[in-house]
């Protein structure tokens, strides 16, 4: 061992020499650059990055109070401008990697040997695999004056701040002097600006997009129930993602209500108490900035310490301990009567969704160690692809792109910016590409797209390519069917430009495989699925929302009022429910639970997307017809009007809120259950009115009139009765055919399952047989000849067919009125039914009277004049061969030994 010691020392000396040489001892870290001594604040882009950056010397910098959620391969990055093109062409400036979560960390970073501050205009925290900017500082202001436009997600909004550190260059809206933890997922930050009588407040919470964040001061005279008399700011985001803040005052523990005398009470905006604040004296909170990043909501606003509104605002004494109150919960969006956002009950438990604590805003505090880490970081809209509905692909401005930086335009699918697509293996997906001739769509394994080979990367292309481009006037159709070999996650991107699309989730079969038909309802927000049973006795229905919500409702009807609703939601313990309701008004008291016979009921929520399923009979099995659900009949031959709504919350019992939906359909969609398609709602009442009037004219006037003329006008000399009979019958038949063609053309279908259609077909066939029967009638008997059996059979068949046609036609009229009332909600249906009953009752009385007169006339002819000869040798159709006295007449004629000549004429010519 001693023998080898000199050799070991020599080897160690050589290694040390190499290390010393590689350290480039000749490089001096001078302090000549003008950035030295300046401090910057990081502008947050994503991953909850915050902190301070300062230049120590020409080759190193220091980071302090640094927060960041971890990435995959994160480095310090340099670029000449903070836009998409320059950031993606940037370069690594340090050996240090940042592949961890940082919590209020401070450390020093050394630049690479070949990097100087003159090369760095933008210093960013950059994730290389995803080409993502987590946050950055702008070192050279000239990069902002070069005509480069920042994307909205990267544009800082400077704010006044009295707590500036000396030589601080930029004040960004996410940085404050103080931070206090309110609960595990809720924090308040603030900075004082005493000279301007302001306090800057920042609220951030790992909460859902439809939730509010409230913070304010409690009444100093309150010893308990701190929220009564409290002055709070309520913040949140609208459905379009726009931040807001409003000044509220609490008079009692209830949602804001307007009393009959016009006064307000509850948790109400100051402007409501003051009558909409025409001069702006009571709304003293001013929005500065807001964003949603990584599932975390952040709102910055300011309010005066001493407010001019002494009625609804509490004065903030910045030198004293004061009690503050806070809450988180669902908010109700504006409606026609209340054009403002209202916080709903925050719920339980205390210290999680609401609470209070004592704060002196002048005392420095920072117990917010590390960034908020939300469980659900995905805020992008989710679109679940369906084989029967194409995905419309266009381009638009990048407003909320999920992976900044991004180009100026990105893909929009079905009007949503860069949504997450979910497709099912084995189910073809159809894209209608209308993004422009310079944008080609393809499905790739590469996260960035833009042809990975140009970056010396490999990728698998599953569909599309340079030829998959088109415009609105001439779209290109691309069909892609993911198979068992398709990975669980791929991307839709542009062939020629990076980062225009986003993720595709590939899952095993789902609703599209389980149901035979599906359509996208109004505004492409809800997909409606259904399958009719083979015996057409039941229908299986599913509905899936295309955006996050607390509940999903579908209804059968033209509007919310007078509709049958099916509501699916998830309760507090995660259990899914589907309940049925009859809605006969706009108030909560008009939402009536029903007890329909639903089977195979399921409701689930995936990342906030509600899906409900159930099976129900087409005709309810009701023992009491007065129940509303007994009238909820689905006729598969008739278009089913479907509406929808989504909202933030739903309660099984004790509904006390109305208009709880934050988004709803603007009009119903007519779903053609038998054809498996849908179309926009049209007003069919004029169509039904014309069809019904034409049928009433035919079956209620013309055809009965023709029968009456043949039955009771034969005693009139000549053939006027015959001409009237023919004209009325053919006119009625022509009107019937026109009415049928009109209804079939307008309703776009002809189905025979409903009772009305069945009666109508029977009546139509019988009516069409009559002219054929008349054309084939046998010749009438010559004077003195006996009636042939063929003629007799023809007379009876003509008589019976005509009467049966009238009966079927009248049944079709009444069943049509019933059909109108059940499926279309027609007004005055009951009155029209009574009008039909009165009309046909009157007709029956007229027939009875005419029949009585006809009997009298026959008795007079037969028994009143024993030697009277009917007519002469010329034709006389006054005798009814079908009369019950016909056999007696024949026998009497035979007994008179030929002295009396009776000419028997046929019923018709």
PDB file of C-alpha atoms in Angstrom, residues 247-501:
ATOM      1  CA  UNK A 247     -68.203  45.988  -2.405  1.00  0.00           C
ATOM      2  CA  UNK A 248     -70.724  44.168  -0.147  1.00  0.00           C
ATOM      3  CA  UNK A 249     -72.358  44.912   3.207  1.00  0.00           C
ATOM      4  CA  UNK A 250     -73.964  42.193   5.367  1.00  0.00           C
ATOM      5  CA  UNK A 251     -77.209  42.926   7.215  1.00  0.00           C
ATOM      6  CA  UNK A 252     -78.296  39.330   7.872  1.00  0.00           C
ATOM      7  CA  UNK A 253     -77.311  35.722   7.171  1.00  0.00           C
ATOM      8  CA  UNK A 254     -79.179  35.262   3.885  1.00  0.00           C
ATOM      9  CA  UNK A 255     -78.802  35.817   0.183  1.00  0.00           C
ATOM     10  CA  UNK A 256     -79.551  39.346  -0.942  1.00  0.00           C
ATOM     11  CA  UNK A 257     -83.294  39.997  -1.323  1.00  0.00           C
ATOM     12  CA  UNK A 258     -85.248  43.057  -2.399  1.00  0.00           C
ATOM     13  CA  UNK A 259     -88.193  43.775  -0.101  1.00  0.00           C
ATOM     14  CA  UNK A 260     -91.599  45.012  -1.244  1.00  0.00           C
ATOM     15  CA  UNK A 261     -90.765  48.574  -0.192  1.00  0.00           C
ATOM     16  CA  UNK A 262     -87.639  48.521  -2.392  1.00  0.00           C
ATOM     17  CA  UNK A 263     -85.166  48.109   0.448  1.00  0.00           C
ATOM     18  CA  UNK A 264     -82.498  45.402   0.396  1.00  0.00           C
ATOM     19  CA  UNK A 265     -81.381  42.963   3.076  1.00  0.00           C
ATOM     20  CA  UNK A 266     -78.926  40.107   3.391  1.00  0.00           C
ATOM     21  CA  UNK A 267     -75.492  39.875   1.750  1.00  0.00           C
ATOM     22  CA  UNK A 268     -75.916  42.655  -0.828  1.00  0.00           C
ATOM     23  CA  UNK A 269     -73.688  44.960  -2.879  1.00  0.00           C
ATOM     24  CA  UNK A 270     -73.424  48.480  -1.491  1.00  0.00           C
ATOM     25  CA  UNK A 271     -74.844  49.772  -4.753  1.00  0.00           C
ATOM     26  CA  UNK A 272     -78.106  47.863  -4.144  1.00  0.00           C
ATOM     27  CA  UNK A 273     -78.579  49.465  -0.747  1.00  0.00           C
ATOM     28  CA  UNK A 274     -77.951  52.877  -2.267  1.00  0.00           C
ATOM     29  CA  UNK A 275     -80.049  52.448  -5.407  1.00  0.00           C
ATOM     30  CA  UNK A 276     -77.367  51.539  -7.968  1.00  0.00           C
ATOM     31  CA  UNK A 277     -74.972  54.260  -6.720  1.00  0.00           C
ATOM     32  CA  UNK A 278     -75.414  56.800  -9.559  1.00  0.00           C
ATOM     33  CA  UNK A 279     -72.361  58.863  -8.583  1.00  0.00           C
ATOM     34  CA  UNK A 280     -70.050  55.994  -7.526  1.00  0.00           C
ATOM     35  CA  UNK A 281     -69.775  56.863  -3.842  1.00  0.00           C
ATOM     36  CA  UNK A 282     -70.418  53.477  -2.231  1.00  0.00           C
ATOM     37  CA  UNK A 283     -68.601  50.973  -4.474  1.00  0.00           C
ATOM     38  CA  UNK A 284     -65.092  51.633  -3.195  1.00  0.00           C
ATOM     39  CA  UNK A 285     -63.312  48.454  -4.287  1.00  0.00           C
ATOM     40  CA  UNK A 286     -61.352  48.761  -7.544  1.00  0.00           C
ATOM     41  CA  UNK A 287     -60.152  45.781  -9.554  1.00  0.00           C
ATOM     42  CA  UNK A 288     -56.457  45.855 -10.474  1.00  0.00           C
ATOM     43  CA  UNK A 289     -55.735  42.399 -11.898  1.00  0.00           C
ATOM     44  CA  UNK A 290     -56.968  38.806 -11.910  1.00  0.00           C
ATOM     45  CA  UNK A 291     -56.062  35.427 -13.361  1.00  0.00           C
ATOM     46  CA  UNK A 292     -56.767  31.688 -13.174  1.00  0.00           C
ATOM     47  CA  UNK A 293     -53.594  29.604 -13.330  1.00  0.00           C
ATOM     48  CA  UNK A 294     -52.995  25.980 -12.356  1.00  0.00           C
ATOM     49  CA  UNK A 295     -56.447  25.724 -10.756  1.00  0.00           C
ATOM     50  CA  UNK A 296     -55.775  28.744  -8.507  1.00  0.00           C
ATOM     51  CA  UNK A 297     -57.857  31.932  -8.629  1.00  0.00           C
ATOM     52  CA  UNK A 298     -56.046  35.201  -7.950  1.00  0.00           C
ATOM     53  CA  UNK A 299     -57.662  38.660  -7.689  1.00  0.00           C
ATOM     54  CA  UNK A 300     -55.866  41.914  -6.854  1.00  0.00           C
ATOM     55  CA  UNK A 301     -57.865  44.993  -5.842  1.00  0.00           C
ATOM     56  CA  UNK A 302     -57.518  48.053  -3.648  1.00  0.00           C
ATOM     57  CA  UNK A 303     -59.821  49.909  -1.278  1.00  0.00           C
ATOM     58  CA  UNK A 304     -59.440  53.096   0.793  1.00  0.00           C
ATOM     59  CA  UNK A 305     -58.320  52.866   4.390  1.00  0.00           C
ATOM     60  CA  UNK A 306     -60.657  55.704   5.289  1.00  0.00           C
ATOM     61  CA  UNK A 307     -63.667  55.429   2.996  1.00  0.00           C
ATOM     62  CA  UNK A 308     -65.961  58.333   2.127  1.00  0.00           C
ATOM     63  CA  UNK A 309     -68.855  55.871   2.462  1.00  0.00           C
ATOM     64  CA  UNK A 310     -69.473  55.911   6.221  1.00  0.00           C
ATOM     65  CA  UNK A 311     -72.794  54.071   5.855  1.00  0.00           C
ATOM     66  CA  UNK A 312     -71.714  50.781   4.305  1.00  0.00           C
ATOM     67  CA  UNK A 313     -67.880  50.798   4.593  1.00  0.00           C
ATOM     68  CA  UNK A 314     -65.868  50.231   7.756  1.00  0.00           C
ATOM     69  CA  UNK A 315     -62.834  52.434   8.338  1.00  0.00           C
ATOM     70  CA  UNK A 316     -59.549  50.497   8.431  1.00  0.00           C
ATOM     71  CA  UNK A 317     -57.191  51.736  11.140  1.00  0.00           C
ATOM     72  CA  UNK A 318     -53.831  50.463   9.910  1.00  0.00           C
ATOM     73  CA  UNK A 319     -52.177  50.869  13.317  1.00  0.00           C
ATOM     74  CA  UNK A 320     -54.636  48.775  15.332  1.00  0.00           C
ATOM     75  CA  UNK A 321     -55.586  45.125  15.586  1.00  0.00           C
ATOM     76  CA  UNK A 322     -58.832  44.551  13.722  1.00  0.00           C
ATOM     77  CA  UNK A 323     -60.973  41.466  13.090  1.00  0.00           C
ATOM     78  CA  UNK A 324     -61.221  40.365   9.483  1.00  0.00           C
ATOM     79  CA  UNK A 325     -63.730  37.891   8.049  1.00  0.00           C
ATOM     80  CA  UNK A 326     -63.437  35.640   5.013  1.00  0.00           C
ATOM     81  CA  UNK A 327     -65.389  32.975   3.137  1.00  0.00           C
ATOM     82  CA  UNK A 328     -65.323  30.695   0.097  1.00  0.00           C
ATOM     83  CA  UNK A 329     -68.322  29.222  -1.702  1.00  0.00           C
ATOM     84  CA  UNK A 330     -70.481  28.973  -4.776  1.00  0.00           C
ATOM     85  CA  UNK A 331     -71.756  32.134  -6.414  1.00  0.00           C
ATOM     86  CA  UNK A 332     -74.923  32.692  -8.379  1.00  0.00           C
ATOM     87  CA  UNK A 333     -74.475  34.506 -11.683  1.00  0.00           C
ATOM     88  CA  UNK A 334     -76.585  37.494 -12.715  1.00  0.00           C
ATOM     89  CA  UNK A 335     -80.095  37.125 -14.073  1.00  0.00           C
ATOM     90  CA  UNK A 336     -82.699  39.483 -15.496  1.00  0.00           C
ATOM     91  CA  UNK A 337     -83.805  40.695 -12.051  1.00  0.00           C
ATOM     92  CA  UNK A 338     -80.416  40.747 -10.288  1.00  0.00           C
ATOM     93  CA  UNK A 339     -77.669  41.906 -12.635  1.00  0.00           C
ATOM     94  CA  UNK A 340     -74.823  41.104 -10.243  1.00  0.00           C
ATOM     95  CA  UNK A 341     -73.021  38.078  -8.827  1.00  0.00           C
ATOM     96  CA  UNK A 342     -74.297  36.865  -5.473  1.00  0.00           C
ATOM     97  CA  UNK A 343     -72.375  34.687  -3.000  1.00  0.00           C
ATOM     98  CA  UNK A 344     -74.303  31.668  -1.779  1.00  0.00           C
ATOM     99  CA  UNK A 345     -73.977  30.059   1.633  1.00  0.00           C
ATOM    100  CA  UNK A 346     -70.340  29.156   2.244  1.00  0.00           C
ATOM    101  CA  UNK A 347     -71.318  25.940   4.036  1.00  0.00           C
ATOM    102  CA  UNK A 348     -69.187  24.024   6.485  1.00  0.00           C
ATOM    103  CA  UNK A 349     -66.716  23.390   8.025  1.00  0.00           C
ATOM    104  CA  UNK A 350     -65.406  26.448   9.802  1.00  0.00           C
ATOM    105  CA  UNK A 351     -61.777  27.399   9.137  1.00  0.00           C
ATOM    106  CA  UNK A 352     -62.070  25.684   5.750  1.00  0.00           C
ATOM    107  CA  UNK A 353     -64.823  27.619   4.003  1.00  0.00           C
ATOM    108  CA  UNK A 354     -65.200  30.585   6.349  1.00  0.00           C
ATOM    109  CA  UNK A 355     -63.655  32.128   9.431  1.00  0.00           C
ATOM    110  CA  UNK A 356     -62.261  35.225  11.156  1.00  0.00           C
ATOM    111  CA  UNK A 357     -58.985  36.332  12.682  1.00  0.00           C
ATOM    112  CA  UNK A 358     -57.289  39.438  14.075  1.00  0.00           C
ATOM    113  CA  UNK A 359     -54.763  41.283  11.869  1.00  0.00           C
ATOM    114  CA  UNK A 360     -52.757  44.475  12.221  1.00  0.00           C
ATOM    115  CA  UNK A 361     -52.043  45.394   8.589  1.00  0.00           C
ATOM    116  CA  UNK A 362     -49.004  47.478   9.615  1.00  0.00           C
ATOM    117  CA  UNK A 363     -47.185  44.534  11.162  1.00  0.00           C
ATOM    118  CA  UNK A 364     -45.103  42.581   8.606  1.00  0.00           C
ATOM    119  CA  UNK A 365     -46.146  38.948   8.248  1.00  0.00           C
ATOM    120  CA  UNK A 366     -45.428  36.206   5.734  1.00  0.00           C
ATOM    121  CA  UNK A 367     -46.522  32.726   6.752  1.00  0.00           C
ATOM    122  CA  UNK A 368     -47.345  31.646   3.174  1.00  0.00           C
ATOM    123  CA  UNK A 369     -44.535  29.166   2.692  1.00  0.00           C
ATOM    124  CA  UNK A 370     -44.654  27.758  -0.800  1.00  0.00           C
ATOM    125  CA  UNK A 371     -47.140  27.961  -3.663  1.00  0.00           C
ATOM    126  CA  UNK A 372     -50.751  26.810  -3.544  1.00  0.00           C
ATOM    127  CA  UNK A 373     -51.057  23.410  -5.176  1.00  0.00           C
ATOM    128  CA  UNK A 374     -54.570  22.710  -6.487  1.00  0.00           C
ATOM    129  CA  UNK A 375     -55.715  19.125  -6.973  1.00  0.00           C
ATOM    130  CA  UNK A 376     -57.388  19.972 -10.288  1.00  0.00           C
ATOM    131  CA  UNK A 377     -55.053  22.151 -12.339  1.00  0.00           C
ATOM    132  CA  UNK A 378     -56.904  21.711 -15.639  1.00  0.00           C
ATOM    133  CA  UNK A 379     -59.122  24.684 -16.448  1.00  0.00           C
ATOM    134  CA  UNK A 380     -59.461  24.017 -20.165  1.00  0.00           C
ATOM    135  CA  UNK A 381     -62.844  23.103 -21.587  1.00  0.00           C
ATOM    136  CA  UNK A 382     -63.368  19.416 -22.253  1.00  0.00           C
ATOM    137  CA  UNK A 383     -64.968  18.238 -25.504  1.00  0.00           C
ATOM    138  CA  UNK A 384     -65.968  14.590 -25.736  1.00  0.00           C
ATOM    139  CA  UNK A 385     -65.906  13.588 -29.384  1.00  0.00           C
ATOM    140  CA  UNK A 386     -68.908  11.851 -30.888  1.00  0.00           C
ATOM    141  CA  UNK A 387     -69.051   9.847 -34.092  1.00  0.00           C
ATOM    142  CA  UNK A 388     -72.218  11.559 -35.357  1.00  0.00           C
ATOM    143  CA  UNK A 389     -71.159  15.166 -34.718  1.00  0.00           C
ATOM    144  CA  UNK A 390     -68.119  16.640 -36.518  1.00  0.00           C
ATOM    145  CA  UNK A 391     -65.594  18.734 -34.599  1.00  0.00           C
ATOM    146  CA  UNK A 392     -65.356  22.143 -36.275  1.00  0.00           C
ATOM    147  CA  UNK A 393     -61.730  23.341 -36.267  1.00  0.00           C
ATOM    148  CA  UNK A 394     -60.949  27.038 -36.778  1.00  0.00           C
ATOM    149  CA  UNK A 395     -58.308  29.458 -35.483  1.00  0.00           C
ATOM    150  CA  UNK A 396     -58.675  32.433 -33.175  1.00  0.00           C
ATOM    151  CA  UNK A 397     -56.861  34.741 -30.794  1.00  0.00           C
ATOM    152  CA  UNK A 398     -54.989  33.106 -27.918  1.00  0.00           C
ATOM    153  CA  UNK A 399     -56.626  34.269 -24.688  1.00  0.00           C
ATOM    154  CA  UNK A 400     -56.337  31.351 -22.258  1.00  0.00           C
ATOM    155  CA  UNK A 401     -53.909  28.992 -23.941  1.00  0.00           C
ATOM    156  CA  UNK A 402     -52.934  26.279 -21.408  1.00  0.00           C
ATOM    157  CA  UNK A 403     -49.207  26.112 -22.208  1.00  0.00           C
ATOM    158  CA  UNK A 404     -47.723  29.593 -22.672  1.00  0.00           C
ATOM    159  CA  UNK A 405     -45.941  31.079 -24.478  1.00  0.00           C
ATOM    160  CA  UNK A 406     -48.114  30.631 -27.511  1.00  0.00           C
ATOM    161  CA  UNK A 407     -48.431  32.029 -31.025  1.00  0.00           C
ATOM    162  CA  UNK A 408     -50.889  34.818 -31.724  1.00  0.00           C
ATOM    163  CA  UNK A 409     -53.535  32.408 -33.040  1.00  0.00           C
ATOM    164  CA  UNK A 410     -54.388  28.912 -31.846  1.00  0.00           C
ATOM    165  CA  UNK A 411     -56.917  26.207 -32.642  1.00  0.00           C
ATOM    166  CA  UNK A 412     -60.527  26.603 -31.586  1.00  0.00           C
ATOM    167  CA  UNK A 413     -62.691  23.462 -31.658  1.00  0.00           C
ATOM    168  CA  UNK A 414     -66.461  23.862 -31.459  1.00  0.00           C
ATOM    169  CA  UNK A 415     -65.941  27.510 -30.420  1.00  0.00           C
ATOM    170  CA  UNK A 416     -63.651  26.597 -27.487  1.00  0.00           C
ATOM    171  CA  UNK A 417     -60.014  27.704 -27.282  1.00  0.00           C
ATOM    172  CA  UNK A 418     -57.558  24.779 -27.295  1.00  0.00           C
ATOM    173  CA  UNK A 419     -59.862  22.404 -25.411  1.00  0.00           C
ATOM    174  CA  UNK A 420     -58.974  18.974 -24.140  1.00  0.00           C
ATOM    175  CA  UNK A 421     -60.441  16.372 -26.516  1.00  0.00           C
ATOM    176  CA  UNK A 422     -61.605  13.020 -25.263  1.00  0.00           C
ATOM    177  CA  UNK A 423     -61.988  10.260 -27.845  1.00  0.00           C
ATOM    178  CA  UNK A 424     -62.900   6.594 -27.578  1.00  0.00           C
ATOM    179  CA  UNK A 425     -61.006   3.750 -29.110  1.00  0.00           C
ATOM    180  CA  UNK A 426     -62.897   2.245 -32.005  1.00  0.00           C
ATOM    181  CA  UNK A 427     -65.164   5.273 -32.469  1.00  0.00           C
ATOM    182  CA  UNK A 428     -64.354   7.385 -35.562  1.00  0.00           C
ATOM    183  CA  UNK A 429     -63.791  11.090 -34.927  1.00  0.00           C
ATOM    184  CA  UNK A 430     -64.653  13.503 -37.702  1.00  0.00           C
ATOM    185  CA  UNK A 431     -62.901  16.891 -37.983  1.00  0.00           C
ATOM    186  CA  UNK A 432     -64.279  19.656 -40.199  1.00  0.00           C
ATOM    187  CA  UNK A 433     -61.121  21.711 -40.788  1.00  0.00           C
ATOM    188  CA  UNK A 434     -61.800  25.386 -41.507  1.00  0.00           C
ATOM    189  CA  UNK A 435     -58.639  26.927 -40.045  1.00  0.00           C
ATOM    190  CA  UNK A 436     -57.192  28.422 -43.249  1.00  0.00           C
ATOM    191  CA  UNK A 437     -54.930  27.332 -46.060  1.00  0.00           C
ATOM    192  CA  UNK A 438     -51.808  28.130 -44.027  1.00  0.00           C
ATOM    193  CA  UNK A 439     -52.814  25.878 -41.126  1.00  0.00           C
ATOM    194  CA  UNK A 440     -52.862  22.093 -41.487  1.00  0.00           C
ATOM    195  CA  UNK A 441     -54.098  19.813 -38.712  1.00  0.00           C
ATOM    196  CA  UNK A 442     -52.503  16.552 -37.673  1.00  0.00           C
ATOM    197  CA  UNK A 443     -52.682  14.148 -34.732  1.00  0.00           C
ATOM    198  CA  UNK A 444     -49.231  13.559 -33.289  1.00  0.00           C
ATOM    199  CA  UNK A 445     -47.365  12.108 -30.333  1.00  0.00           C
ATOM    200  CA  UNK A 446     -45.364  15.346 -30.066  1.00  0.00           C
ATOM    201  CA  UNK A 447     -46.547  17.870 -27.479  1.00  0.00           C
ATOM    202  CA  UNK A 448     -45.453  20.908 -29.504  1.00  0.00           C
ATOM    203  CA  UNK A 449     -46.271  19.918 -33.077  1.00  0.00           C
ATOM    204  CA  UNK A 450     -44.933  21.966 -35.962  1.00  0.00           C
ATOM    205  CA  UNK A 451     -43.093  18.990 -37.456  1.00  0.00           C
ATOM    206  CA  UNK A 452     -40.841  17.537 -34.750  1.00  0.00           C
ATOM    207  CA  UNK A 453     -38.174  16.487 -37.270  1.00  0.00           C
ATOM    208  CA  UNK A 454     -37.202  20.157 -37.605  1.00  0.00           C
ATOM    209  CA  UNK A 455     -36.184  20.018 -33.909  1.00  0.00           C
ATOM    210  CA  UNK A 456     -34.329  16.706 -34.360  1.00  0.00           C
ATOM    211  CA  UNK A 457     -37.111  14.939 -32.492  1.00  0.00           C
ATOM    212  CA  UNK A 458     -39.102  11.861 -33.403  1.00  0.00           C
ATOM    213  CA  UNK A 459     -42.881  11.684 -33.497  1.00  0.00           C
ATOM    214  CA  UNK A 460     -45.676   9.329 -34.501  1.00  0.00           C
ATOM    215  CA  UNK A 461     -48.374  10.776 -36.746  1.00  0.00           C
ATOM    216  CA  UNK A 462     -51.801   9.152 -36.384  1.00  0.00           C
ATOM    217  CA  UNK A 463     -53.899  11.242 -38.777  1.00  0.00           C
ATOM    218  CA  UNK A 464     -53.824  14.398 -40.882  1.00  0.00           C
ATOM    219  CA  UNK A 465     -50.888  16.142 -42.477  1.00  0.00           C
ATOM    220  CA  UNK A 466     -50.092  19.010 -44.872  1.00  0.00           C
ATOM    221  CA  UNK A 467     -53.195  18.269 -46.951  1.00  0.00           C
ATOM    222  CA  UNK A 468     -55.576  18.539 -43.968  1.00  0.00           C
ATOM    223  CA  UNK A 469     -56.361  22.221 -44.437  1.00  0.00           C
ATOM    224  CA  UNK A 470     -59.456  24.128 -45.497  1.00  0.00           C
ATOM    225  CA  UNK A 471     -61.564  27.253 -45.078  1.00  0.00           C
ATOM    226  CA  UNK A 472     -65.155  27.839 -44.032  1.00  0.00           C
ATOM    227  CA  UNK A 473     -66.389  28.010 -47.618  1.00  0.00           C
ATOM    228  CA  UNK A 474     -64.573  24.785 -48.507  1.00  0.00           C
ATOM    229  CA  UNK A 475     -63.821  22.748 -45.374  1.00  0.00           C
ATOM    230  CA  UNK A 476     -61.741  19.589 -45.400  1.00  0.00           C
ATOM    231  CA  UNK A 477     -63.047  16.511 -43.636  1.00  0.00           C
ATOM    232  CA  UNK A 478     -60.606  14.405 -41.641  1.00  0.00           C
ATOM    233  CA  UNK A 479     -61.748  11.127 -40.078  1.00  0.00           C
ATOM    234  CA  UNK A 480     -59.594   9.484 -37.428  1.00  0.00           C
ATOM    235  CA  UNK A 481     -60.425   6.233 -35.627  1.00  0.00           C
ATOM    236  CA  UNK A 482     -58.118   5.638 -32.640  1.00  0.00           C
ATOM    237  CA  UNK A 483     -57.439   1.946 -32.132  1.00  0.00           C
ATOM    238  CA  UNK A 484     -56.086  -0.285 -29.387  1.00  0.00           C
ATOM    239  CA  UNK A 485     -52.513   0.758 -30.215  1.00  0.00           C
ATOM    240  CA  UNK A 486     -53.181   4.489 -29.834  1.00  0.00           C
ATOM    241  CA  UNK A 487     -51.540   5.851 -26.639  1.00  0.00           C
ATOM    242  CA  UNK A 488     -53.681   7.218 -23.843  1.00  0.00           C
ATOM    243  CA  UNK A 489     -52.524  10.747 -24.655  1.00  0.00           C
ATOM    244  CA  UNK A 490     -51.761  12.326 -28.023  1.00  0.00           C
ATOM    245  CA  UNK A 491     -52.005  15.882 -29.359  1.00  0.00           C
ATOM    246  CA  UNK A 492     -53.763  17.799 -32.110  1.00  0.00           C
ATOM    247  CA  UNK A 493     -51.368  20.367 -33.575  1.00  0.00           C
ATOM    248  CA  UNK A 494     -50.487  22.296 -36.714  1.00  0.00           C
ATOM    249  CA  UNK A 495     -47.979  20.885 -39.174  1.00  0.00           C
ATOM    250  CA  UNK A 496     -46.409  24.286 -39.839  1.00  0.00           C
ATOM    251  CA  UNK A 497     -46.612  26.057 -36.456  1.00  0.00           C
ATOM    252  CA  UNK A 498     -45.786  24.923 -32.930  1.00  0.00           C
ATOM    253  CA  UNK A 499     -48.194  25.023 -29.968  1.00  0.00           C
ATOM    254  CA  UNK A 500     -51.473  25.764 -31.694  1.00  0.00           C
ATOM    255  CA  UNK A 501     -53.363  22.776 -30.240  1.00  0.00           C
TER     256      UNK A 501
END
